[in-house]
Amino acid sequence: MPHTTLSPTPTTTPPALSLEERLAFTNTAMTLRLEEAAVAHEVNTAHIPTTPVDLNNLISLPLTPTLQPPAPSPTPVTALLQRAHQRILTNGWCAGTFQNEDGALCLFGAVRTEANHDLRLEMNAMAVLLDAIRNQFGDRFESVPSFNDSFRGTDGHVPVRMLGQAADLAGARGI
């Protein structure tokens, strides 16, 4: 029987990977490990009964223990917008009406109530509020009430936030 001798095949070392290639491979490996861990977590915790959290019922509060109004501003429009913002945070926000049966106010209602019959101050505050709205949303809204009412059926977080931003804008303008 003839003997055949196998000679070892020459081994060539693969070319070194670049940093980007090594990072891509590491990213792929870590993604696979994270996906496996997520599946394992789901399997291991499937028997634990849970109740879903209704995020609409969450109330966000400032970091302070109580709702404290900000320090009064030296400018009248800023102070008015801050008071209106605080009033909505305290009494609630509504859309489609000036004030609802629970005492919640729309943006216009909060500004008008806090202006205390000073029409010039009220109009200046509404102009700044409309400017703040248009800075963020463009010319989609003709007035503050149309902006306010467009959020009917929501939690009102965006309109209330815009009132706070208007107060900051009035402060930056010094009015």
PDB file of C-alpha atoms in Angstrom, residues 26-120:
ATOM      1  CA  THR A  26     -18.323  44.096  18.863  1.00  0.00           C
ATOM      2  CA  ASN A  27     -21.559  46.037  18.353  1.00  0.00           C
ATOM      3  CA  THR A  28     -23.130  43.042  16.614  1.00  0.00           C
ATOM      4  CA  ALA A  29     -21.986  40.671  19.358  1.00  0.00           C
ATOM      5  CA  MET A  30     -23.295  42.967  22.115  1.00  0.00           C
ATOM      6  CA  THR A  31     -26.624  43.407  20.323  1.00  0.00           C
ATOM      7  CA  LEU A  32     -27.043  39.630  20.157  1.00  0.00           C
ATOM      8  CA  ARG A  33     -26.166  39.261  23.852  1.00  0.00           C
ATOM      9  CA  LEU A  34     -28.641  41.994  24.815  1.00  0.00           C
ATOM     10  CA  GLU A  35     -31.396  40.406  22.730  1.00  0.00           C
ATOM     11  CA  GLU A  36     -30.708  37.012  24.341  1.00  0.00           C
ATOM     12  CA  ALA A  37     -30.789  38.626  27.786  1.00  0.00           C
ATOM     13  CA  ALA A  38     -34.101  40.350  26.972  1.00  0.00           C
ATOM     14  CA  VAL A  39     -35.638  37.037  25.893  1.00  0.00           C
ATOM     15  CA  ALA A  40     -34.290  35.323  29.020  1.00  0.00           C
ATOM     16  CA  HIS A  41     -35.747  38.097  31.181  1.00  0.00           C
ATOM     17  CA  GLU A  42     -39.154  37.743  29.522  1.00  0.00           C
ATOM     18  CA  VAL A  43     -39.102  33.976  30.033  1.00  0.00           C
ATOM     19  CA  ASN A  44     -37.945  34.227  33.650  1.00  0.00           C
ATOM     20  CA  THR A  45     -40.537  36.852  34.594  1.00  0.00           C
ATOM     21  CA  ALA A  46     -43.511  35.625  32.559  1.00  0.00           C
ATOM     22  CA  HIS A  47     -45.137  34.043  35.626  1.00  0.00           C
ATOM     23  CA  ILE A  48     -45.155  37.312  37.620  1.00  0.00           C
ATOM     24  CA  PRO A  49     -48.575  38.994  37.434  1.00  0.00           C
ATOM     25  CA  THR A  50     -48.468  42.685  36.540  1.00  0.00           C
ATOM     26  CA  THR A  51     -51.040  45.390  36.091  1.00  0.00           C
ATOM     27  CA  PRO A  52     -50.490  47.966  33.356  1.00  0.00           C
ATOM     28  CA  VAL A  53     -49.821  51.539  34.431  1.00  0.00           C
ATOM     29  CA  ASP A  54     -52.166  54.135  32.995  1.00  0.00           C
ATOM     30  CA  LEU A  55     -49.803  56.987  32.107  1.00  0.00           C
ATOM     31  CA  ASN A  56     -52.716  59.404  31.747  1.00  0.00           C
ATOM     32  CA  ASN A  57     -53.261  59.286  35.497  1.00  0.00           C
ATOM     33  CA  LEU A  58     -49.724  60.304  36.399  1.00  0.00           C
ATOM     34  CA  ILE A  59     -49.316  63.730  37.894  1.00  0.00           C
ATOM     35  CA  SER A  60     -46.010  65.474  37.433  1.00  0.00           C
ATOM     36  CA  LEU A  61     -45.009  67.844  40.165  1.00  0.00           C
ATOM     37  CA  PRO A  62     -42.018  70.077  40.600  1.00  0.00           C
ATOM     38  CA  LEU A  63     -39.127  68.799  42.680  1.00  0.00           C
ATOM     39  CA  THR A  64     -40.202  70.954  45.602  1.00  0.00           C
ATOM     40  CA  PRO A  65     -42.640  69.337  48.029  1.00  0.00           C
ATOM     41  CA  THR A  66     -45.363  71.899  47.382  1.00  0.00           C
ATOM     42  CA  LEU A  67     -46.374  73.957  44.389  1.00  0.00           C
ATOM     43  CA  GLN A  68     -44.668  77.205  45.147  1.00  0.00           C
ATOM     44  CA  PRO A  69     -45.017  80.115  42.756  1.00  0.00           C
ATOM     45  CA  PRO A  70     -41.766  81.401  41.305  1.00  0.00           C
ATOM     46  CA  ALA A  71     -40.249  84.556  42.706  1.00  0.00           C
ATOM     47  CA  PRO A  72     -42.180  87.551  41.384  1.00  0.00           C
ATOM     48  CA  SER A  73     -40.696  89.104  38.306  1.00  0.00           C
ATOM     49  CA  PRO A  74     -39.823  92.769  38.184  1.00  0.00           C
ATOM     50  CA  THR A  75     -41.533  93.100  34.797  1.00  0.00           C
ATOM     51  CA  PRO A  76     -45.340  93.235  34.728  1.00  0.00           C
ATOM     52  CA  VAL A  77     -45.966  90.963  31.703  1.00  0.00           C
ATOM     53  CA  THR A  78     -43.570  88.305  32.999  1.00  0.00           C
ATOM     54  CA  ALA A  79     -45.216  88.429  36.414  1.00  0.00           C
ATOM     55  CA  LEU A  80     -48.692  88.139  34.864  1.00  0.00           C
ATOM     56  CA  LEU A  81     -47.696  85.117  32.762  1.00  0.00           C
ATOM     57  CA  GLN A  82     -46.051  83.476  35.777  1.00  0.00           C
ATOM     58  CA  ARG A  83     -49.198  83.968  37.850  1.00  0.00           C
ATOM     59  CA  ALA A  84     -51.361  82.585  35.028  1.00  0.00           C
ATOM     60  CA  HIS A  85     -49.055  79.576  34.752  1.00  0.00           C
ATOM     61  CA  GLN A  86     -49.240  78.993  38.487  1.00  0.00           C
ATOM     62  CA  ARG A  87     -53.047  79.334  38.437  1.00  0.00           C
ATOM     63  CA  ILE A  88     -53.349  76.636  35.760  1.00  0.00           C
ATOM     64  CA  LEU A  89     -50.948  74.364  37.655  1.00  0.00           C
ATOM     65  CA  THR A  90     -53.077  74.825  40.765  1.00  0.00           C
ATOM     66  CA  ASN A  91     -56.632  74.865  39.341  1.00  0.00           C
ATOM     67  CA  GLY A  92     -56.175  72.837  36.167  1.00  0.00           C
ATOM     68  CA  TRP A  93     -56.361  73.427  32.423  1.00  0.00           C
ATOM     69  CA  CYS A  94     -59.347  73.104  30.101  1.00  0.00           C
ATOM     70  CA  ALA A  95     -60.169  73.568  26.414  1.00  0.00           C
ATOM     71  CA  GLY A  96     -63.280  74.668  24.594  1.00  0.00           C
ATOM     72  CA  THR A  97     -64.442  76.940  27.372  1.00  0.00           C
ATOM     73  CA  PHE A  98     -63.123  79.856  29.416  1.00  0.00           C
ATOM     74  CA  GLN A  99     -63.583  77.944  32.686  1.00  0.00           C
ATOM     75  CA  ASN A 100     -65.036  74.489  33.248  1.00  0.00           C
ATOM     76  CA  GLU A 101     -67.274  73.340  36.102  1.00  0.00           C
ATOM     77  CA  ASP A 102     -64.227  72.193  38.117  1.00  0.00           C
ATOM     78  CA  GLY A 103     -62.661  75.667  38.002  1.00  0.00           C
ATOM     79  CA  ALA A 104     -59.983  74.810  35.439  1.00  0.00           C
ATOM     80  CA  LEU A 105     -59.132  77.624  33.024  1.00  0.00           C
ATOM     81  CA  CYS A 106     -58.010  77.847  29.424  1.00  0.00           C
ATOM     82  CA  LEU A 107     -54.849  79.839  28.638  1.00  0.00           C
ATOM     83  CA  PHE A 108     -56.846  82.948  27.808  1.00  0.00           C
ATOM     84  CA  GLY A 109     -58.943  82.530  30.946  1.00  0.00           C
ATOM     85  CA  ALA A 110     -55.896  82.243  33.176  1.00  0.00           C
ATOM     86  CA  VAL A 111     -54.276  85.352  31.663  1.00  0.00           C
ATOM     87  CA  ARG A 112     -57.510  87.364  31.824  1.00  0.00           C
ATOM     88  CA  THR A 113     -58.175  86.324  35.446  1.00  0.00           C
ATOM     89  CA  GLU A 114     -54.663  87.214  36.556  1.00  0.00           C
ATOM     90  CA  ALA A 115     -54.675  90.526  34.634  1.00  0.00           C
ATOM     91  CA  ASN A 116     -57.378  91.732  37.057  1.00  0.00           C
ATOM     92  CA  HIS A 117     -59.160  94.021  34.537  1.00  0.00           C
ATOM     93  CA  ASP A 118     -55.928  95.606  33.226  1.00  0.00           C
ATOM     94  CA  LEU A 119     -56.704  95.288  29.509  1.00  0.00           C
ATOM     95  CA  ARG A 120     -53.378  96.703  28.310  1.00  0.00           C
TER      96      ARG A 120
END
